[in-house]
Short mmCIF file of C-alpha atoms in Angstrom, two decimals:
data_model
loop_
_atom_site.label_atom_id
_atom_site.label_comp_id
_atom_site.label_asym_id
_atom_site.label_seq_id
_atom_site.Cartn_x
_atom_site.Cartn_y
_atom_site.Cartn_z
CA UNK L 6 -92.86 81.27 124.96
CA UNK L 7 -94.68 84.13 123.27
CA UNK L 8 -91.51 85.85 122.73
CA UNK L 9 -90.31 83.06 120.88
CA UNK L 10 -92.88 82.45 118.98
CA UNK L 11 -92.78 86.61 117.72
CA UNK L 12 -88.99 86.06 117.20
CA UNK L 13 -89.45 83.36 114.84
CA UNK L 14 -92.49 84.94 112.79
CA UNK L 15 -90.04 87.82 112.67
CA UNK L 16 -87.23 85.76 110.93
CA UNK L 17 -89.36 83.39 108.91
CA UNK L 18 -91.36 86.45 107.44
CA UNK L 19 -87.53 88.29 106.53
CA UNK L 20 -86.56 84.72 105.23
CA UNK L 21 -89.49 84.74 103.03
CA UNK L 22 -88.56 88.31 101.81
CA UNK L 23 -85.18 87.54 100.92
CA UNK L 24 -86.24 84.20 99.53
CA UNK L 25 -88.97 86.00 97.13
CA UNK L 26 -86.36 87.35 94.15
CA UNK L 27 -84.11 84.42 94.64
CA UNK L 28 -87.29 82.48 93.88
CA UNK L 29 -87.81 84.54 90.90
CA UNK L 30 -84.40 85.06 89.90
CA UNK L 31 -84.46 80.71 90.08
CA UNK L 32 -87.87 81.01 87.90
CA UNK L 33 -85.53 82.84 85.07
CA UNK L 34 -82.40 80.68 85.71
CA UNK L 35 -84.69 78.07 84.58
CA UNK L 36 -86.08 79.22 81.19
CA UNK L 37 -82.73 80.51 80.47
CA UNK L 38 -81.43 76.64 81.12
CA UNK L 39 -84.30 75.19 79.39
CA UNK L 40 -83.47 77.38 76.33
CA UNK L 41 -79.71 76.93 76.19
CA UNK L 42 -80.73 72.88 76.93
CA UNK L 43 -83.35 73.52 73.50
CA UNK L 44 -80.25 75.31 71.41
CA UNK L 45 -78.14 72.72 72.20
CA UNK L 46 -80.42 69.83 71.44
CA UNK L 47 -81.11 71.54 68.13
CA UNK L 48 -77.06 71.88 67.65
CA UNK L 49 -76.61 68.73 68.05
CA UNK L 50 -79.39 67.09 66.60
CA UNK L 51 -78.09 68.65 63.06
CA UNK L 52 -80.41 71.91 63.52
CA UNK L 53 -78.06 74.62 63.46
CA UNK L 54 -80.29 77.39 62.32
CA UNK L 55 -82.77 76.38 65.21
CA UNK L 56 -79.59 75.98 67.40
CA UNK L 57 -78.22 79.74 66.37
CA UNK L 58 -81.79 81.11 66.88
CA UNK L 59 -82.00 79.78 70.81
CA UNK L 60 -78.39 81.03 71.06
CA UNK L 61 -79.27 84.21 69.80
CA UNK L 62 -82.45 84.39 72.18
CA UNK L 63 -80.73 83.22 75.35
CA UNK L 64 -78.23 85.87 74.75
CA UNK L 65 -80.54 88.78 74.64
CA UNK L 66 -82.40 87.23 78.08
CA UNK L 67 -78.61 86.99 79.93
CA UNK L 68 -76.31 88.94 77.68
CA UNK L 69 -74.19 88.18 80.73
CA UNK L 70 -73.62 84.74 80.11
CA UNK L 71 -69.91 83.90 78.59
CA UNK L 72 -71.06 80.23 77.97
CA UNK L 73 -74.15 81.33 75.59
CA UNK L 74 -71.55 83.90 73.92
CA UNK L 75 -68.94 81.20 72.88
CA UNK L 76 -71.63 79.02 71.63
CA UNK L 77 -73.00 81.13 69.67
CA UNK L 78 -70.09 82.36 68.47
CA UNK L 79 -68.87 78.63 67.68
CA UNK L 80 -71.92 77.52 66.02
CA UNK L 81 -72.40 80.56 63.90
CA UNK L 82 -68.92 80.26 62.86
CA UNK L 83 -69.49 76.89 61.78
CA UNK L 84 -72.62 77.16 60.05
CA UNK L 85 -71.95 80.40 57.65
CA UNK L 86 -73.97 82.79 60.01
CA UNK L 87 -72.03 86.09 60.03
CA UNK L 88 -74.42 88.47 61.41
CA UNK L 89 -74.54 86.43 64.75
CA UNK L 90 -70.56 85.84 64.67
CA UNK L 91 -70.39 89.24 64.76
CA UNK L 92 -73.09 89.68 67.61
CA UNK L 93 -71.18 87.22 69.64
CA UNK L 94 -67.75 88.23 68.88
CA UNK L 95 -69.08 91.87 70.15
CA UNK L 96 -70.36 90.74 73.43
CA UNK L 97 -67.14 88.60 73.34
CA UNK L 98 -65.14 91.97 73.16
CA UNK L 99 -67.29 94.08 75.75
CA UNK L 100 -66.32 91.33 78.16
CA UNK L 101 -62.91 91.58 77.40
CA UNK L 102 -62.83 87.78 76.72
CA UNK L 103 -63.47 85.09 74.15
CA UNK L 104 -61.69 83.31 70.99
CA UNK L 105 -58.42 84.14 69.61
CA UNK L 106 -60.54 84.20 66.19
CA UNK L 107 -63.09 87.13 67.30
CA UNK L 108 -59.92 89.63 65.97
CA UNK L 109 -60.26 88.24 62.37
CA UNK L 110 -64.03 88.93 62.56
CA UNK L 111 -63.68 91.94 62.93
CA UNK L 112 -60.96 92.24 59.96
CA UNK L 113 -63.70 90.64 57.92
CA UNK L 114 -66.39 92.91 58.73
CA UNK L 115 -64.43 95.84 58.37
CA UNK L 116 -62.99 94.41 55.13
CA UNK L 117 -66.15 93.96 53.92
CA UNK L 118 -67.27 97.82 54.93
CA UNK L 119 -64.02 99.00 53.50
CA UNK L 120 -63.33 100.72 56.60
CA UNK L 121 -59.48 100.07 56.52
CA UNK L 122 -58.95 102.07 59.87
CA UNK L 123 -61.38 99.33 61.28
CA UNK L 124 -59.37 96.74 59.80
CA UNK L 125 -55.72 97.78 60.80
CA UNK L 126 -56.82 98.13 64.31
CA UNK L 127 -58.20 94.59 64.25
CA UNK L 128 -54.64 93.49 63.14
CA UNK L 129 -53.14 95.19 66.01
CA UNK L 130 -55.94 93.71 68.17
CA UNK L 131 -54.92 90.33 66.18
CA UNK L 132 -51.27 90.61 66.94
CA UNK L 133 -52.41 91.11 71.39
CA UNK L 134 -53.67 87.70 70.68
CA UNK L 135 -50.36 86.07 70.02
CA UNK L 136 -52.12 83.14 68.70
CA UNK L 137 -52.85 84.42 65.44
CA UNK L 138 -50.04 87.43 65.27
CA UNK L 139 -47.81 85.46 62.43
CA UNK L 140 -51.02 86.43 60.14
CA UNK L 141 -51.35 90.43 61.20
CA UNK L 142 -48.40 91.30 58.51
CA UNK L 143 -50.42 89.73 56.10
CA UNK L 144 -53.35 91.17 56.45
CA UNK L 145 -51.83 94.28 56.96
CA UNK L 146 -50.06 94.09 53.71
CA UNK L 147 -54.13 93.40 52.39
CA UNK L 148 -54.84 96.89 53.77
CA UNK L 149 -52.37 98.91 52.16
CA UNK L 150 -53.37 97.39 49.24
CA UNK L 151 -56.64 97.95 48.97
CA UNK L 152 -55.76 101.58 49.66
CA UNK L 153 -53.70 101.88 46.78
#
């Protein structure tokens, strides 16, 4: 019986060892679910600068996280906020995922920097996405253009 007994102390103390970060890693899984709930009861209680702010703050705590990515990305997009379109739209582009749009933010942003390098390679990015690839000739046209 006492060799039971040892045997289960033994794999109820290792279960409480392993079970120690998950607990923790559960503790953070929460605020990061309570914020993302907060953004999106700002977003759609007609916040959206509240909303974009929790987006923006959940994404620095899990900059993992493709689902706090695309909502940023969507509500800055539809709420004038380019500085955190672009934020998402990069973390969109590390992860090799995201909107069919992201390419034309970057157009934009390079536009805007007159970096016309920048902004032919986001056309050719653009064009990968077939989506969008009728408009790549046209903004490529833009380019040369503004070069002279």
């Amino acid at each position: 019986m006492d060799r039971i007994i040892r045997i289960c102390s033994l794999h109820a103390t290792l279960a409480l060892m392993l079970a120690a970060p998950i607990a923790a890693q559960a503790a953070d899984s929460e605020a990061d679910v309570d914020l993302f709930w907060q953004a999106q009861r700002a977003e759609f209680g007609g916040q959206p600068v509240s909303a974009i702010k929790s987006y923006n703050r959940l994404l620095v705590q899990v900059p993992q996280s493709s689902v706090a990515v695309d909502r940023l990305f969507d509500a800055a997009i539809l709420h004038g906020d380019f500085t955190s379109a672009m934020k998402a739209a990069r973390a969109q582009q590390l992860a090799e995922s995201g909107d069919a749009a992201v390419p034309l933010i970057f157009f934009v942003d390079a536009w805007k920097r007159r970096d016309w390098a920048e902004a032919t390679q986001a056309t050719s990015w653009l064009q990968q996405r077939s989506i969008f690839a009728f408009m790549a000739p046209i903004l490529n046209a833009w380019v040369e253009s503004a070069q002279g």
